[in-house]
Coordinates of N, CA, C and O in Angstrom, one line a residue:
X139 N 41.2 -256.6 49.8 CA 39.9 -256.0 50.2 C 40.1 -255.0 51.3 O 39.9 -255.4 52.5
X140 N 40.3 -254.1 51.1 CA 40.5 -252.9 51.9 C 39.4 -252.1 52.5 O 38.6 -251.4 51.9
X141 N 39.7 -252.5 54.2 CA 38.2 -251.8 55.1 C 38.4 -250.5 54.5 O 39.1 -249.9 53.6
X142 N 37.1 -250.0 55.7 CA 36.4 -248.9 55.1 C 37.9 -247.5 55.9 O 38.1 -246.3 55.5
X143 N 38.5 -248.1 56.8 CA 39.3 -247.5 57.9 C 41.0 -247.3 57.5 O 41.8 -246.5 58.0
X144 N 41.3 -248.3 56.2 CA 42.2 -248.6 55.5 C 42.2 -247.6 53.9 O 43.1 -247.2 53.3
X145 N 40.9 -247.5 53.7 CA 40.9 -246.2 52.7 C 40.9 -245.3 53.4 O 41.5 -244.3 52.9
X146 N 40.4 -245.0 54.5 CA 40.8 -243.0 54.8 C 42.1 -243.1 55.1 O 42.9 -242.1 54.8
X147 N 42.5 -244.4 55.7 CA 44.6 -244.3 55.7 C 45.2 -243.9 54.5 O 46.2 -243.2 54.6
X148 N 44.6 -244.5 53.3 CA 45.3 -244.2 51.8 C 45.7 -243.3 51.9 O 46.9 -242.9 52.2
X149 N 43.9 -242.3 51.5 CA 43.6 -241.0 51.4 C 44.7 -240.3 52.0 O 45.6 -239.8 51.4
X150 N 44.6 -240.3 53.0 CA 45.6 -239.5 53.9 C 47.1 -239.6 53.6 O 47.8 -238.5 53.5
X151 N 47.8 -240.9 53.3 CA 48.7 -240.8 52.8 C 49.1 -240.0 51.4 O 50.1 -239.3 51.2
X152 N 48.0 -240.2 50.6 CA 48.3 -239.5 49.5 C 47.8 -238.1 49.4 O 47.7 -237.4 48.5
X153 N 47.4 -237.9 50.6 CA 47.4 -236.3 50.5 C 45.7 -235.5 50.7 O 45.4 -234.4 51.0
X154 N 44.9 -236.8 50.3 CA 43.6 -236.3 50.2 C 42.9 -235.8 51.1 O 43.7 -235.9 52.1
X155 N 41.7 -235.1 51.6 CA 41.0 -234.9 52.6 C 39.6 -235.3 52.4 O 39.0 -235.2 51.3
X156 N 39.0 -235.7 53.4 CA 38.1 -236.8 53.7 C 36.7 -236.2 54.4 O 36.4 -236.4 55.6
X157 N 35.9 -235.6 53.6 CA 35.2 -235.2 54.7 C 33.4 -236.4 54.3 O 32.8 -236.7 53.3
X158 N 33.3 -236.7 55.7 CA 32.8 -237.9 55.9 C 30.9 -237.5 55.6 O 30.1 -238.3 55.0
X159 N 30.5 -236.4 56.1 CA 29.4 -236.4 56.4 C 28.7 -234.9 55.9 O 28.1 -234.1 56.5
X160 N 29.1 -235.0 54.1 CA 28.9 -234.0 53.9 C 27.3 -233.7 53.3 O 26.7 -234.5 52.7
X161 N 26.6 -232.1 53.7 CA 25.2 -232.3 53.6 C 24.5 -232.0 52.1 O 23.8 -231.1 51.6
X162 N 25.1 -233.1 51.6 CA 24.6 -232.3 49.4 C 23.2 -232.0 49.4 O 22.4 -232.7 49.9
X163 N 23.0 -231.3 48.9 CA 21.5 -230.8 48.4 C 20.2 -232.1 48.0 O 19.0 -232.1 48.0
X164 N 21.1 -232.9 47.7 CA 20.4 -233.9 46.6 C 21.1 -235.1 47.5 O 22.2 -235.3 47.9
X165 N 19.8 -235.9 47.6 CA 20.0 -237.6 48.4 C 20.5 -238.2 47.4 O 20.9 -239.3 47.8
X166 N 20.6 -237.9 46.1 CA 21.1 -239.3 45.2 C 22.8 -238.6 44.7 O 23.3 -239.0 43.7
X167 N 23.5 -237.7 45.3 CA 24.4 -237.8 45.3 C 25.2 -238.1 46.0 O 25.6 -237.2 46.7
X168 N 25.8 -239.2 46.2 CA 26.7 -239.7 47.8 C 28.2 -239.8 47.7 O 28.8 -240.6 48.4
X169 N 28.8 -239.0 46.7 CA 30.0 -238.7 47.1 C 30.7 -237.9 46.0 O 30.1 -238.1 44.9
X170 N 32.1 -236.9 45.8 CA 32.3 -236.6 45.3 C 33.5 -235.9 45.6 O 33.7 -235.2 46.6
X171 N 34.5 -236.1 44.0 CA 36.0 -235.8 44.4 C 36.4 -234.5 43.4 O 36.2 -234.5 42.2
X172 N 37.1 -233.5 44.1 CA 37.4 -232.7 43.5 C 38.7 -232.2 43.9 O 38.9 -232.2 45.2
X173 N 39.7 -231.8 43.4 CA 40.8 -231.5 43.2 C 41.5 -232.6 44.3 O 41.7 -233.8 43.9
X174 N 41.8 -232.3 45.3 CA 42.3 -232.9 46.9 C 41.3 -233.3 48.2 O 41.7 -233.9 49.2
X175 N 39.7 -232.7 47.7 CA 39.4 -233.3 48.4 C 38.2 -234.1 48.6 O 37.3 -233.4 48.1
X176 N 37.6 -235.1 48.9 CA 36.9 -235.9 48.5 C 35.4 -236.2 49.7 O 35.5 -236.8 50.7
X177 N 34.2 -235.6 49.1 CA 33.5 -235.5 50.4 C 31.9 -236.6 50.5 O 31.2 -236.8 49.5
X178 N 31.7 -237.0 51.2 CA 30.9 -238.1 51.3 C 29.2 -237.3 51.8 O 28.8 -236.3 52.4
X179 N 28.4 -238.5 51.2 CA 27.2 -237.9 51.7 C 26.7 -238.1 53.2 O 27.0 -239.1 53.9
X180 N 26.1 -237.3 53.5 CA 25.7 -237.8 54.9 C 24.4 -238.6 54.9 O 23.9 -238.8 56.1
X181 N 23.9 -239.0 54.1 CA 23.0 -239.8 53.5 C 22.6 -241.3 53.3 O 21.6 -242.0 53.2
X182 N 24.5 -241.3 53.4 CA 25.0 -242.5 53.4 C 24.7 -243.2 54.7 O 25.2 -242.8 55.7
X183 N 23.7 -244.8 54.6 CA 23.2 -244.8 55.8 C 24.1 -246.1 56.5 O 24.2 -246.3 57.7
X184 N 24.9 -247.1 55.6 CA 25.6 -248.0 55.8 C 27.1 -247.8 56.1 O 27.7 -246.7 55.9
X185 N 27.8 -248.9 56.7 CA 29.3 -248.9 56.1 C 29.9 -249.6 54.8 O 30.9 -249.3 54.2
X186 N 29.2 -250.2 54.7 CA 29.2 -251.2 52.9 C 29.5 -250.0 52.2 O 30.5 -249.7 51.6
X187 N 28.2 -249.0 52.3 CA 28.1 -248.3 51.0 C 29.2 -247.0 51.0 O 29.8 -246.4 50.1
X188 N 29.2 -246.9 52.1 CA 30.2 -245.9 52.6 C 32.2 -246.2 52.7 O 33.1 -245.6 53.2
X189 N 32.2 -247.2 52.1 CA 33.3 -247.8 51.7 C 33.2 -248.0 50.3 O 34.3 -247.8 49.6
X190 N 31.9 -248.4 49.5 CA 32.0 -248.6 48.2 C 32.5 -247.2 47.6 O 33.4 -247.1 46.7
X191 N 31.8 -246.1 48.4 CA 31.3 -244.4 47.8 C 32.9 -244.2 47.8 O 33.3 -244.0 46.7
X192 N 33.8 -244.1 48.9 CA 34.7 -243.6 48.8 C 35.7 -244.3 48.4 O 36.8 -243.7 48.5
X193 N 35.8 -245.8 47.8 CA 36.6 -246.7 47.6 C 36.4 -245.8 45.6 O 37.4 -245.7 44.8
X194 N 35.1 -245.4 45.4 CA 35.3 -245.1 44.0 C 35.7 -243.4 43.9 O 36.2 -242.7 43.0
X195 N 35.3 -243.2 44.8 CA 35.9 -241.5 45.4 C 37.2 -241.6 45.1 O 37.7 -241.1 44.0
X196 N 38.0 -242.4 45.9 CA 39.5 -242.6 45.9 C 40.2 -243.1 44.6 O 41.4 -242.8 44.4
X197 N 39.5 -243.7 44.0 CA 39.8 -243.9 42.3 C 40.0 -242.9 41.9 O 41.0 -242.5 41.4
X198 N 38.9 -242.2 41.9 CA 38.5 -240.9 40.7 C 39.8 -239.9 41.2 O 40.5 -239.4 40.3
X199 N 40.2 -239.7 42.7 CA 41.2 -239.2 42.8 C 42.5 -239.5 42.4 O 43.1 -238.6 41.9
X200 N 43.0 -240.7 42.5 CA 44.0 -241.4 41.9 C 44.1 -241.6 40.1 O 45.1 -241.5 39.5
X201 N 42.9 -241.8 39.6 CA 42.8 -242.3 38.0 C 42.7 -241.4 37.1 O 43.1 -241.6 36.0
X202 N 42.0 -240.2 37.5 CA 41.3 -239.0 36.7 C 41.6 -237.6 36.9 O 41.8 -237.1 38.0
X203 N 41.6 -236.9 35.6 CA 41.9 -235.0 35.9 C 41.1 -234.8 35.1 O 40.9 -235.3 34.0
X204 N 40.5 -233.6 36.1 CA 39.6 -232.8 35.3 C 37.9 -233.5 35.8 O 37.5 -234.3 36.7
X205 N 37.2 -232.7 34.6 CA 35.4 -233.2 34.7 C 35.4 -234.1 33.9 O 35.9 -234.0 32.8
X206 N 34.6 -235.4 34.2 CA 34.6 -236.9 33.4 C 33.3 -236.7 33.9 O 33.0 -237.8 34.4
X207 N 32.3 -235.8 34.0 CA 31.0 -236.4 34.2 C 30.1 -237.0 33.4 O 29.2 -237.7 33.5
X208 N 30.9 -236.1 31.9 CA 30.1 -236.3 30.6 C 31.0 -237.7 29.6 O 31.0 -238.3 28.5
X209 N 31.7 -237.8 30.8 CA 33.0 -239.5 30.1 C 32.4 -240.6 30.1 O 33.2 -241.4 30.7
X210 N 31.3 -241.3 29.7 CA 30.5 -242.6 30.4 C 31.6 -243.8 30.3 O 31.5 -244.8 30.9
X211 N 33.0 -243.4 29.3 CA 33.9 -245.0 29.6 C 34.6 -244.6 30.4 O 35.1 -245.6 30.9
X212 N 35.1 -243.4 30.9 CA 36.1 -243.3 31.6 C 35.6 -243.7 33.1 O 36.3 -244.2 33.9
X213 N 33.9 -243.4 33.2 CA 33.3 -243.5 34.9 C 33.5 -245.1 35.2 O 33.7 -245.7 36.2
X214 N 33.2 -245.7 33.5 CA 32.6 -247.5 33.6 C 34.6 -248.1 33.8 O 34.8 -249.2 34.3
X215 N 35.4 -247.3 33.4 CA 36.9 -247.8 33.6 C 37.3 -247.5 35.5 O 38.3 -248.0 36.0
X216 N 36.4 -246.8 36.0 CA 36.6 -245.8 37.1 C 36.3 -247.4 37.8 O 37.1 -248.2 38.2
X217 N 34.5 -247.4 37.8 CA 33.8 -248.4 38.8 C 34.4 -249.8 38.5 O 34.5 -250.4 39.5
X218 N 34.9 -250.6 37.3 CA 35.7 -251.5 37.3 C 36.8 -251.6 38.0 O 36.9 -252.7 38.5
X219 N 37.5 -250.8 38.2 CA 38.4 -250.6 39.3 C 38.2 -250.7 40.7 O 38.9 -251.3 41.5
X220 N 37.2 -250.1 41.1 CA 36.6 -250.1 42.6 C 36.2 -250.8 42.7 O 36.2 -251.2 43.8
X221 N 35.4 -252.2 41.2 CA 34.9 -254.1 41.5 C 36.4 -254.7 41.9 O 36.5 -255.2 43.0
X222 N 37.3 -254.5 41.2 CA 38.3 -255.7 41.9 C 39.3 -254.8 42.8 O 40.3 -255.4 43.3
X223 N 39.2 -253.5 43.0 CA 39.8 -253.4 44.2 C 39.1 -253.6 45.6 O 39.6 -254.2 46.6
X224 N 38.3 -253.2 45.7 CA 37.0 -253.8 46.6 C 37.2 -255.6 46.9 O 37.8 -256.2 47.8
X225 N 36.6 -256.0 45.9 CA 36.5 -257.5 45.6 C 37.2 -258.0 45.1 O 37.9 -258.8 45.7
X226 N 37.3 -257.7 43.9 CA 37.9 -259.0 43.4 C 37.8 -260.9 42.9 O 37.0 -261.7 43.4
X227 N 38.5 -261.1 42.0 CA 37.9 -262.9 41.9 C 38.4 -263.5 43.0 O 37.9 -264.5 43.5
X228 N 39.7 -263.0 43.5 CA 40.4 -263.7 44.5 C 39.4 -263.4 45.6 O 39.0 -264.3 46.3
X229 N 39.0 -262.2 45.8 CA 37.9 -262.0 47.2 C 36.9 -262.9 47.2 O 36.6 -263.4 48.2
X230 N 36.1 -263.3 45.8 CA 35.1 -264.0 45.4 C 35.2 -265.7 46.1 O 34.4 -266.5 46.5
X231 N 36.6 -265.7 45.8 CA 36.9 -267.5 46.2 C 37.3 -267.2 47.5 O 37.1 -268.3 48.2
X232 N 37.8 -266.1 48.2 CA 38.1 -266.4 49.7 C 37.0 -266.5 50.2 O 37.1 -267.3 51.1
X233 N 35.3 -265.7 49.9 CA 34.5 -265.7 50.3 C 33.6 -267.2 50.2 O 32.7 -267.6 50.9
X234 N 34.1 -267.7 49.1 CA 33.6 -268.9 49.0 C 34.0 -270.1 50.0 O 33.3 -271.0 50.4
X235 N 35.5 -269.5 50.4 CA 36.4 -271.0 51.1 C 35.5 -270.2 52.9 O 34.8 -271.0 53.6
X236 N 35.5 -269.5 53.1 CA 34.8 -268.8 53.9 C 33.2 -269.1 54.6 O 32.8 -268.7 55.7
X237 N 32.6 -270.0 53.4 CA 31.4 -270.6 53.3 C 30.5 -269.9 52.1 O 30.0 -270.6 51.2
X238 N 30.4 -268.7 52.2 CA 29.4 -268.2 51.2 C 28.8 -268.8 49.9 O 29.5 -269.1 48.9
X239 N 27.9 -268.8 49.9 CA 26.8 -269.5 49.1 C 26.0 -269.1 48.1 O 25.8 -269.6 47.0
X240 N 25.5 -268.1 48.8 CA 24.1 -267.1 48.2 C 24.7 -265.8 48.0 O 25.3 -265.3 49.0
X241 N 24.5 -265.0 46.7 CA 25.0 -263.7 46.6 C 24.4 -262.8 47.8 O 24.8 -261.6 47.7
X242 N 23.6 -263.1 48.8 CA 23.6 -262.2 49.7 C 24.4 -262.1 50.5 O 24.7 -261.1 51.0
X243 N 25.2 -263.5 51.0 CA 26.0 -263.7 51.8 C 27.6 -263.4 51.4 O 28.5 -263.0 52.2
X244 N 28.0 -263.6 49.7 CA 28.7 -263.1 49.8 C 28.8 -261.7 49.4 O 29.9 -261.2 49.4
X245 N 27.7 -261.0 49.1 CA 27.9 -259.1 49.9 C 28.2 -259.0 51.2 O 29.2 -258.4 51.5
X246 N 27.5 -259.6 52.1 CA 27.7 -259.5 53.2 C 28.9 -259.6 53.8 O 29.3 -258.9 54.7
X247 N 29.7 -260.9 53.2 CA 31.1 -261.4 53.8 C 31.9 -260.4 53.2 O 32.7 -259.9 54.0
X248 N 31.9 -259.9 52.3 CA 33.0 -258.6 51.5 C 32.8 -257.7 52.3 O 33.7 -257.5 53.1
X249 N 32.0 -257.2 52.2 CA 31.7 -255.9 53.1 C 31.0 -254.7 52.0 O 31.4 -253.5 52.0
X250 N 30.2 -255.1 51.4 CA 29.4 -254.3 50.1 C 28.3 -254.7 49.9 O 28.0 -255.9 49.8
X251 N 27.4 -253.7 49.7 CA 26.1 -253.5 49.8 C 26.1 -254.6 48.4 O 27.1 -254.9 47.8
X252 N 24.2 -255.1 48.2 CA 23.3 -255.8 47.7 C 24.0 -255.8 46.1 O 24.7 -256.4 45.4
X253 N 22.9 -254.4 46.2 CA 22.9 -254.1 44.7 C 24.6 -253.9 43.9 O 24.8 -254.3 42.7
X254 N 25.6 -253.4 44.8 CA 26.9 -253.1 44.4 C 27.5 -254.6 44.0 O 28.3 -254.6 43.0
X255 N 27.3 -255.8 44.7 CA 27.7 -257.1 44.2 C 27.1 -257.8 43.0 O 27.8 -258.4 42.2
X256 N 25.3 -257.6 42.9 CA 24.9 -257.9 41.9 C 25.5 -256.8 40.7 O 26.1 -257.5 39.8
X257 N 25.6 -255.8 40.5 CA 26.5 -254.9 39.4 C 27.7 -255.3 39.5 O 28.2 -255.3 38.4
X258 N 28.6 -255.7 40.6 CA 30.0 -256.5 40.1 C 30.0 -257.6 39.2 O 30.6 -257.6 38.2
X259 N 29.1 -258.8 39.7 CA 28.4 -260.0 39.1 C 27.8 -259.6 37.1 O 27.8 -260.6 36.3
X260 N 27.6 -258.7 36.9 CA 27.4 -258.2 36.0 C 28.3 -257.3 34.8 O 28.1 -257.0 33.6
X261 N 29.0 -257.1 35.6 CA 30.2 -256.3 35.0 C 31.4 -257.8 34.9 O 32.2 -257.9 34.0
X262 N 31.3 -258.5 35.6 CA 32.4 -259.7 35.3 C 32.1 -260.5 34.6 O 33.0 -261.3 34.1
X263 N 30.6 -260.7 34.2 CA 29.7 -261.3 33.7 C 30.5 -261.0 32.0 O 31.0 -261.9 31.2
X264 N 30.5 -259.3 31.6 CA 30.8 -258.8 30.2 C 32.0 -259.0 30.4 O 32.5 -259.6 29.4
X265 N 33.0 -258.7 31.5 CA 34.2 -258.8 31.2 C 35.2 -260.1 30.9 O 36.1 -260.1 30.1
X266 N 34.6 -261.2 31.6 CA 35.2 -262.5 31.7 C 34.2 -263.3 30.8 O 34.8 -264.1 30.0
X267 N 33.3 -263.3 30.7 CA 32.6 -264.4 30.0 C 31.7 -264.6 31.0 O 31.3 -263.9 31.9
X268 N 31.4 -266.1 30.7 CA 30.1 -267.0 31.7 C 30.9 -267.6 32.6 O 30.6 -267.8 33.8
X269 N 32.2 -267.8 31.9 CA 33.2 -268.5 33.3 C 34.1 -268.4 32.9 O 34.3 -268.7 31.7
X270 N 35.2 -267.9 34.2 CA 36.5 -268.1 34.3 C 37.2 -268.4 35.7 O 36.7 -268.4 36.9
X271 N 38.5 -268.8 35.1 CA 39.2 -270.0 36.4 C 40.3 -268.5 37.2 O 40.7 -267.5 36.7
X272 N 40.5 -269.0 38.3 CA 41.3 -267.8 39.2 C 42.2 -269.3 39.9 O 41.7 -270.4 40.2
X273 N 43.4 -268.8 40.2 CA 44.5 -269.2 40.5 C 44.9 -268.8 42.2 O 45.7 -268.0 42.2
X274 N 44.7 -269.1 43.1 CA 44.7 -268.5 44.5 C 45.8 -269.3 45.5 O 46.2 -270.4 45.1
X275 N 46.1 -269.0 46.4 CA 47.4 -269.9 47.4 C 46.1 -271.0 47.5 O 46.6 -272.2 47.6
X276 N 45.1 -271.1 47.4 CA 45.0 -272.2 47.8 C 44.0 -273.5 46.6 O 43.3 -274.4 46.9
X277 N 44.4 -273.1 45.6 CA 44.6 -273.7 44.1 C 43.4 -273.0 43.7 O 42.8 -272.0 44.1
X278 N 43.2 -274.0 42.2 CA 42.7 -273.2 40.9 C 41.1 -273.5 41.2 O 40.6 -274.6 41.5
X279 N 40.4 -272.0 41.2 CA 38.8 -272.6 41.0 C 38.5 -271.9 39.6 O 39.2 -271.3 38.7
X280 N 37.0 -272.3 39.8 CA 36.2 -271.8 38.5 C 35.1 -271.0 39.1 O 34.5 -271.2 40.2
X281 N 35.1 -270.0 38.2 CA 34.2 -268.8 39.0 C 32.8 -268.7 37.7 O 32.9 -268.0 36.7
X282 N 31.7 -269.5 38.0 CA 30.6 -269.1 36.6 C 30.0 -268.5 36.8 O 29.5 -268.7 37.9
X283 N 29.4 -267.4 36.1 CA 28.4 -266.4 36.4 C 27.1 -266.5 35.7 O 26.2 -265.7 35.9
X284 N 27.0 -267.9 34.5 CA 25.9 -267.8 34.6 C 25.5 -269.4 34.4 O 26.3 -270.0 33.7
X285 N 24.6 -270.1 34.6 CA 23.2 -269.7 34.9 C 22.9 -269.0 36.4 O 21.9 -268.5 37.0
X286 N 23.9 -269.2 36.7 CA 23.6 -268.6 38.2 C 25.3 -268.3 38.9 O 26.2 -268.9 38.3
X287 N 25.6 -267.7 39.8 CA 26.9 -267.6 40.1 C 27.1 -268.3 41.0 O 26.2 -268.4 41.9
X288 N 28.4 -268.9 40.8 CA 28.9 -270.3 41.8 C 30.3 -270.0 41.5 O 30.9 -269.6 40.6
X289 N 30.6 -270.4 42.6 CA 32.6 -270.7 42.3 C 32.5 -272.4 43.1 O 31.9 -272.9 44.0
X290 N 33.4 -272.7 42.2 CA 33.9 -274.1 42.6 C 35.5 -274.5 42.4 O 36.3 -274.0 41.7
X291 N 35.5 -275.5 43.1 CA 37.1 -276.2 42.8 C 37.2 -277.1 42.1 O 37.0 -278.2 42.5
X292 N 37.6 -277.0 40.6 CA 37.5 -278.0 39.9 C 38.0 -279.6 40.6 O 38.8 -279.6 41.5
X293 N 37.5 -280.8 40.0 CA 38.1 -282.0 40.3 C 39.1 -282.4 39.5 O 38.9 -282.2 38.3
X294 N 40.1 -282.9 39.9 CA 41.3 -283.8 38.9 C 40.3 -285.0 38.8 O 39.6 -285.4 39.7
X295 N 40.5 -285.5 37.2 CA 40.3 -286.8 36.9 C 40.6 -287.8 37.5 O 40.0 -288.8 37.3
X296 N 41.5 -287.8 38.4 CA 42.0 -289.8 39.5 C 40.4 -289.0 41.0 O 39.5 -289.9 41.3
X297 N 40.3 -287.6 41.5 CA 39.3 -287.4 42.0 C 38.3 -288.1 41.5 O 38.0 -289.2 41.9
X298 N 37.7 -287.3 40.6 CA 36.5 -288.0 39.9 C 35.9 -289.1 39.6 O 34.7 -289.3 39.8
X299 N 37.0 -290.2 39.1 CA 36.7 -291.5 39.7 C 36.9 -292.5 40.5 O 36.7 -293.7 40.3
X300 N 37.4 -291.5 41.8 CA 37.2 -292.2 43.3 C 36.2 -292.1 43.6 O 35.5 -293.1 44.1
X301 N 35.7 -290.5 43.4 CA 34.2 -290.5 44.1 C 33.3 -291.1 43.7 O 32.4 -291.7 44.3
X302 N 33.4 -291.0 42.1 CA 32.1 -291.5 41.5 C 31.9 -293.4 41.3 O 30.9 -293.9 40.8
X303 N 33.0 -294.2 41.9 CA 33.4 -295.8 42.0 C 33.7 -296.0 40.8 O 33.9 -297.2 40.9
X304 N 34.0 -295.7 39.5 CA 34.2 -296.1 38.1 C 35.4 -295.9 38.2 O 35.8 -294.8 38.5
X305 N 36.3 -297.2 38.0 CA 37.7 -297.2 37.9 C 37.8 -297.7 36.5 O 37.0 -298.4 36.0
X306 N 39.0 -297.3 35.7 CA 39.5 -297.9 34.2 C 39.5 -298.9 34.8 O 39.5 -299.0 36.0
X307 N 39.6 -299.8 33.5 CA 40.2 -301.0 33.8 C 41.0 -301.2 32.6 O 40.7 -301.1 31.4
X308 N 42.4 -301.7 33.3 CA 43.6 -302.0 32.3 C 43.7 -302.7 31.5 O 43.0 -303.5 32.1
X309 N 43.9 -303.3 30.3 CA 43.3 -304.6 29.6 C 45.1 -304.9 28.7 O 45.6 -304.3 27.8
X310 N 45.6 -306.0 29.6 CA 46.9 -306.5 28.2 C 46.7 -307.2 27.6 O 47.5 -307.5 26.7

């Protein structure tokens, strides 16, 4: 999950130029990459969004040549990329071990705007299914997206029936 201070480092290494506070004609455009260099809106009123804008800026630099405006899979292959480089499932469960609860909290704990989490939640939704399990240093959860999104730690079966008092019982 790379801050917003860690992509203009990329950038820079790879050559790009970064211009932060650029004045576009149009408020609903907030960023945009062209050949080398990649320019942000000034519009942009957050740092969430302003990490999202240029986290997908820096894609389109890295993933694409040429005009893809009229590409709708290549933009939807673009923003998939900026969900798990941004976040991630592994981000999803750190933010969980972290506390987060409520999809507002974990936007907040990531560092990405509202709406940009509920559209990850949605796109992982089509991509993964209703649920899938992620593997992390600090073991296996389950990540479900629907009826509602939750990540949990599965229980082992000897768990299960410690907690719940129902022990087998052996019979020779």
């Amino acid at each position: 999950m790379p801050s917003y201070d860690r992509l203009l480092d990329e950038a820079q290494e790879r050559g790009i130029t970064v211009i932060e506070k650029y004045p576009f004609a149009s408020h609903r455009i907030r960023g945009l990459c062209y050949d080398d260099t990649i320019a942000l809106s000034a519009h942009i009123d957050t740092e969430a969004e302003r990490r999202v804008v240029l986290g997908e800026e820096l894609t389109h630099a890295t993933h694409t040549v040429g005009d893809i405006l009229e590409d709708p899979r290549m933009e939807r292959r673009i923003r998939e990329r900026n969900f798990d480089r941004l976040v991630g499932l592994q981000g999803l469960v750190k933010a969980f071990l972290a506390g987060c609860r409520e999809p507002w909290e974990f936007a907040e704990h990531l560092g990405v705007p509202v709406d940009f989490f509920a559209e990850l939640m949605q796109n992982y939704k089509q991509r993964y299914g209703v649920r899938t399990t992620v593997t992390t240093e600090h073991g296996l959860f389950v990540i479900g997206f629907e009826p509602t999104f939750r990540v949990r730690k599965p229980f082992r079966a000897s768990q299960s029936r410690r907690l719940s008092g129902k022990r087998k019982i052996r019979r020779f």
